[in-house]
Amino acid sequence: QSVLTQPPSASGTPGQKVTISCSGSSSNIGSNIVNWYRLLPGTAPKLLIYSNNQRPSGVPDRFSGSRSGTSASLAISGLQSEDEADYYCAAWDDSLNVVVFGGGTKLTVL
Amino acid sequence: QVQLVESGGGVVQPGRSLRLSCAASRFTFSSYGMHWVRQAPGKGLEWVAVIWYDGSKKYYADSVKGRFTISRDNSKNTLYLQMNSLRAEDTAVYYCARDMAEYSAYMDVWGKGTTVTVSS
């Protein structure tokens, strides 16, 4: 059971917009920045969004993040087949003094 | 470009020890905190430990506390993870990652990982 809750799966067709949610609590998302990572089989995790809504250089502006209260979300617009991957949210938890990850969301492009 | 390369993985029997290394290059290693994160087969990402840039603070996941030790040698630009009393559930790909802000889970560069298999 992950401290941060994500839907196990999401899907969309090419060109659509998909949103992945991440629910936490006041000790993690409610008081610390949220970061999003993408994981493709056999490859290293890649940072997609940091500090709730900032994109590292090289990440397309199709990817956007937001945070409100104890929840966060990752939006992917103009869905492409290469967006098929597992997506994870992560934050520091002040009560546990650890990094907490969501359980991951498997995105399928239909 | 900035690079992290893990090594030291392998097959080990339950109860034995293993030490992982993460060699950093092309950035000032001594200025950054570092994390270990793992992914067990068929499972999601699980954070393992973090160490501050100067080694002054270390935090661990409950699942490894008391068995794993994170350390660093800034003179060698290398991060370590000493893993003792290994269990089958420690089987995973282990990644090291650079920390961009304390208490943040903001990891901007990751290595490709090293595989640890705990099996008799």
Short mmCIF file of N, CA and C in Angstrom, two decimals, chain A residues 9-97:
data_model
loop_
_atom_site.label_atom_id
_atom_site.label_comp_id
_atom_site.label_asym_id
_atom_site.label_seq_id
_atom_site.Cartn_x
_atom_site.Cartn_y
_atom_site.Cartn_z
N SER A 9 -4.12 2.40 -13.70
CA SER A 9 -4.06 2.47 -15.15
C SER A 9 -4.79 3.70 -15.67
N ALA A 10 -4.40 4.11 -16.86
CA ALA A 10 -5.05 5.19 -17.59
C ALA A 10 -4.86 4.91 -19.06
N SER A 11 -5.72 5.48 -19.87
CA SER A 11 -5.59 5.24 -21.31
C SER A 11 -6.17 6.41 -22.09
N GLY A 12 -5.76 6.50 -23.33
CA GLY A 12 -6.27 7.52 -24.22
C GLY A 12 -5.87 7.21 -25.65
N THR A 13 -6.46 7.91 -26.58
CA THR A 13 -6.14 7.72 -27.99
C THR A 13 -5.17 8.81 -28.41
N PRO A 14 -4.45 8.59 -29.49
CA PRO A 14 -3.51 9.61 -29.97
C PRO A 14 -4.18 10.96 -30.15
N GLY A 15 -3.51 11.99 -29.62
CA GLY A 15 -4.03 13.34 -29.73
C GLY A 15 -4.88 13.78 -28.54
N GLN A 16 -5.35 12.82 -27.76
CA GLN A 16 -6.18 13.15 -26.61
C GLN A 16 -5.35 13.71 -25.47
N LYS A 17 -6.06 14.20 -24.46
CA LYS A 17 -5.42 14.65 -23.21
C LYS A 17 -5.78 13.66 -22.10
N VAL A 18 -4.76 13.26 -21.35
CA VAL A 18 -4.96 12.33 -20.24
C VAL A 18 -4.43 12.98 -18.96
N THR A 19 -5.13 12.74 -17.87
CA THR A 19 -4.70 13.27 -16.57
C THR A 19 -4.55 12.12 -15.58
N ILE A 20 -3.43 12.13 -14.87
CA ILE A 20 -3.15 11.12 -13.85
C ILE A 20 -3.13 11.81 -12.50
N SER A 21 -3.89 11.28 -11.56
CA SER A 21 -3.98 11.90 -10.25
C SER A 21 -3.04 11.24 -9.24
N CYS A 22 -2.75 11.99 -8.18
CA CYS A 22 -1.88 11.52 -7.11
C CYS A 22 -2.40 12.13 -5.81
N SER A 23 -2.90 11.28 -4.94
CA SER A 23 -3.51 11.76 -3.71
C SER A 23 -2.64 11.43 -2.51
N GLY A 24 -2.45 12.42 -1.64
CA GLY A 24 -1.61 12.20 -0.47
C GLY A 24 -2.23 12.78 0.77
N SER A 25 -1.41 13.39 1.60
CA SER A 25 -1.90 13.95 2.86
C SER A 25 -1.15 15.24 3.18
N SER A 26 -1.49 15.81 4.32
CA SER A 26 -0.89 17.09 4.71
C SER A 26 0.60 16.97 4.99
N SER A 27 1.07 15.77 5.30
CA SER A 27 2.49 15.61 5.63
C SER A 27 3.37 15.40 4.42
N ASN A 28 2.76 15.15 3.27
CA ASN A 28 3.58 14.97 2.06
C ASN A 28 3.18 16.00 1.00
N ILE A 29 2.19 15.69 0.18
CA ILE A 29 1.82 16.62 -0.88
C ILE A 29 1.35 17.96 -0.32
N GLY A 30 0.70 17.91 0.84
CA GLY A 30 0.17 19.15 1.41
C GLY A 30 1.24 20.12 1.89
N SER A 31 2.48 19.66 2.05
CA SER A 31 3.51 20.54 2.58
C SER A 31 4.85 20.47 1.85
N ASN A 32 4.93 19.64 0.82
CA ASN A 32 6.18 19.52 0.07
C ASN A 32 5.90 19.44 -1.43
N ILE A 33 6.93 19.72 -2.20
CA ILE A 33 6.74 19.72 -3.65
C ILE A 33 6.52 18.30 -4.16
N VAL A 34 5.81 18.24 -5.28
CA VAL A 34 5.52 16.97 -5.94
C VAL A 34 6.35 16.87 -7.22
N ASN A 35 6.86 15.68 -7.47
CA ASN A 35 7.66 15.44 -8.66
C ASN A 35 7.08 14.22 -9.39
N TRP A 36 7.22 14.22 -10.69
CA TRP A 36 6.68 13.13 -11.50
C TRP A 36 7.80 12.49 -12.32
N TYR A 37 7.76 11.16 -12.38
CA TYR A 37 8.77 10.38 -13.10
C TYR A 37 8.10 9.43 -14.08
N ARG A 38 8.79 9.20 -15.17
CA ARG A 38 8.33 8.23 -16.17
C ARG A 38 9.30 7.06 -16.19
N LEU A 39 8.75 5.87 -16.26
CA LEU A 39 9.58 4.67 -16.27
C LEU A 39 9.18 3.80 -17.45
N LEU A 40 10.15 3.57 -18.32
CA LEU A 40 9.96 2.66 -19.44
C LEU A 40 10.70 1.37 -19.12
N PRO A 41 10.19 0.22 -19.55
CA PRO A 41 10.86 -1.05 -19.25
C PRO A 41 12.32 -1.04 -19.69
N GLY A 42 13.17 -1.44 -18.78
CA GLY A 42 14.59 -1.56 -19.11
C GLY A 42 15.35 -0.26 -19.17
N THR A 43 14.73 0.83 -18.78
CA THR A 43 15.42 2.12 -18.82
C THR A 43 15.39 2.78 -17.45
N ALA A 44 16.24 3.78 -17.26
CA ALA A 44 16.26 4.51 -16.00
C ALA A 44 15.05 5.42 -15.90
N PRO A 45 14.54 5.64 -14.70
CA PRO A 45 13.45 6.62 -14.52
C PRO A 45 13.88 7.98 -15.04
N LYS A 46 12.91 8.72 -15.54
CA LYS A 46 13.18 10.05 -16.07
C LYS A 46 12.30 11.07 -15.36
N LEU A 47 12.91 12.17 -14.94
CA LEU A 47 12.17 13.25 -14.31
C LEU A 47 11.35 13.97 -15.36
N LEU A 48 10.04 14.08 -15.12
CA LEU A 48 9.15 14.77 -16.06
C LEU A 48 8.72 16.14 -15.56
N ILE A 49 8.36 16.19 -14.27
CA ILE A 49 7.89 17.42 -13.65
C ILE A 49 8.53 17.50 -12.27
N TYR A 50 9.04 18.69 -11.91
CA TYR A 50 9.55 18.89 -10.57
C TYR A 50 8.88 20.12 -9.95
N SER A 51 8.94 20.19 -8.65
CA SER A 51 8.38 21.33 -7.94
C SER A 51 6.94 21.62 -8.39
N ASN A 52 6.15 20.59 -8.43
CA ASN A 52 4.70 20.64 -8.74
C ASN A 52 4.37 20.86 -10.22
N ASN A 53 5.04 21.84 -10.84
CA ASN A 53 4.59 22.21 -12.19
C ASN A 53 5.72 22.66 -13.11
N GLN A 54 6.95 22.37 -12.75
CA GLN A 54 8.09 22.81 -13.56
C GLN A 54 8.60 21.67 -14.45
N ARG A 55 8.88 22.01 -15.69
CA ARG A 55 9.41 21.01 -16.62
C ARG A 55 10.91 21.17 -16.79
N PRO A 56 11.66 20.08 -16.64
CA PRO A 56 13.10 20.15 -16.93
C PRO A 56 13.28 20.45 -18.43
N SER A 57 14.43 21.00 -18.75
CA SER A 57 14.70 21.25 -20.17
C SER A 57 14.67 19.93 -20.93
N GLY A 58 14.07 19.97 -22.10
CA GLY A 58 13.98 18.78 -22.92
C GLY A 58 12.67 18.04 -22.79
N VAL A 59 11.91 18.34 -21.76
CA VAL A 59 10.59 17.71 -21.61
C VAL A 59 9.56 18.56 -22.37
N PRO A 60 8.84 17.96 -23.30
CA PRO A 60 7.89 18.73 -24.12
C PRO A 60 6.82 19.41 -23.27
N ASP A 61 6.31 20.54 -23.77
CA ASP A 61 5.28 21.26 -23.01
C ASP A 61 3.92 20.56 -23.07
N ARG A 62 3.88 19.40 -23.70
CA ARG A 62 2.66 18.56 -23.63
C ARG A 62 2.45 18.03 -22.21
N PHE A 63 3.54 18.01 -21.45
CA PHE A 63 3.48 17.51 -20.08
C PHE A 63 3.34 18.69 -19.12
N SER A 64 2.35 18.61 -18.22
CA SER A 64 2.18 19.67 -17.24
C SER A 64 1.75 19.07 -15.91
N GLY A 65 2.09 19.77 -14.83
CA GLY A 65 1.75 19.29 -13.51
C GLY A 65 1.06 20.37 -12.71
N SER A 66 0.27 19.93 -11.73
CA SER A 66 -0.39 20.86 -10.84
C SER A 66 -0.55 20.24 -9.48
N ARG A 67 -0.75 21.09 -8.48
CA ARG A 67 -0.97 20.62 -7.11
C ARG A 67 -2.04 21.50 -6.48
N SER A 68 -2.93 20.85 -5.75
CA SER A 68 -3.95 21.58 -5.02
C SER A 68 -4.22 20.84 -3.71
N GLY A 69 -3.93 21.50 -2.60
CA GLY A 69 -4.13 20.87 -1.31
C GLY A 69 -3.26 19.64 -1.15
N THR A 70 -3.89 18.50 -0.94
CA THR A 70 -3.15 17.25 -0.75
C THR A 70 -3.20 16.35 -1.97
N SER A 71 -3.50 16.94 -3.10
CA SER A 71 -3.52 16.17 -4.35
C SER A 71 -2.72 16.86 -5.44
N ALA A 72 -2.26 16.05 -6.36
CA ALA A 72 -1.51 16.57 -7.50
C ALA A 72 -1.95 15.81 -8.74
N SER A 73 -1.63 16.37 -9.89
CA SER A 73 -1.97 15.67 -11.12
C SER A 73 -0.95 15.96 -12.21
N LEU A 74 -0.83 15.00 -13.10
CA LEU A 74 0.02 15.12 -14.28
C LEU A 74 -0.89 15.05 -15.49
N ALA A 75 -0.77 16.03 -16.36
CA ALA A 75 -1.57 16.04 -17.59
C ALA A 75 -0.66 15.86 -18.79
N ILE A 76 -1.10 15.03 -19.70
CA ILE A 76 -0.37 14.81 -20.95
C ILE A 76 -1.33 15.11 -22.08
N SER A 77 -1.02 16.14 -22.84
CA SER A 77 -1.88 16.50 -23.96
C SER A 77 -1.25 16.04 -25.27
N GLY A 78 -2.05 16.00 -26.32
CA GLY A 78 -1.53 15.55 -27.60
C GLY A 78 -0.87 14.19 -27.49
N LEU A 79 -1.58 13.26 -26.88
CA LEU A 79 -1.04 11.94 -26.56
C LEU A 79 -0.37 11.29 -27.78
N GLN A 80 0.79 10.70 -27.55
CA GLN A 80 1.53 10.01 -28.60
C GLN A 80 1.81 8.58 -28.16
N SER A 81 2.04 7.72 -29.12
CA SER A 81 2.26 6.30 -28.81
C SER A 81 3.48 6.13 -27.89
N GLU A 82 4.48 6.99 -28.06
CA GLU A 82 5.68 6.85 -27.23
C GLU A 82 5.46 7.30 -25.79
N ASP A 83 4.26 7.81 -25.49
CA ASP A 83 3.95 8.17 -24.10
C ASP A 83 3.55 6.95 -23.28
N GLU A 84 3.39 5.81 -23.94
CA GLU A 84 3.07 4.58 -23.20
C GLU A 84 4.21 4.26 -22.24
N ALA A 85 3.90 4.28 -20.96
CA ALA A 85 4.92 4.08 -19.93
C ALA A 85 4.23 4.02 -18.57
N ASP A 86 5.03 3.83 -17.54
CA ASP A 86 4.54 3.91 -16.16
C ASP A 86 4.92 5.26 -15.60
N TYR A 87 3.99 5.90 -14.90
CA TYR A 87 4.21 7.24 -14.37
C TYR A 87 4.05 7.21 -12.85
N TYR A 88 4.98 7.89 -12.16
CA TYR A 88 5.00 7.89 -10.70
C TYR A 88 5.08 9.31 -10.15
N CYS A 89 4.30 9.56 -9.11
CA CYS A 89 4.46 10.81 -8.37
C CYS A 89 5.31 10.51 -7.13
N ALA A 90 5.95 11.55 -6.61
CA ALA A 90 6.81 11.37 -5.43
C ALA A 90 6.89 12.68 -4.65
N ALA A 91 7.02 12.55 -3.35
CA ALA A 91 7.15 13.72 -2.48
C ALA A 91 7.85 13.30 -1.19
N TRP A 92 8.39 14.28 -0.48
CA TRP A 92 8.95 14.02 0.84
C TRP A 92 7.79 14.01 1.84
N ASP A 93 7.89 13.10 2.82
CA ASP A 93 6.88 13.04 3.87
C ASP A 93 7.50 13.51 5.19
N ASP A 94 6.97 14.61 5.73
CA ASP A 94 7.53 15.21 6.93
C ASP A 94 7.31 14.36 8.18
N SER A 95 6.25 13.60 8.22
CA SER A 95 5.96 12.78 9.41
C SER A 95 6.82 11.52 9.45
N LEU A 96 7.02 10.92 8.28
CA LEU A 96 7.78 9.68 8.19
C LEU A 96 9.27 9.93 7.97
N ASN A 97 9.62 11.14 7.54
CA ASN A 97 11.00 11.47 7.17
C ASN A 97 11.54 10.52 6.11
#
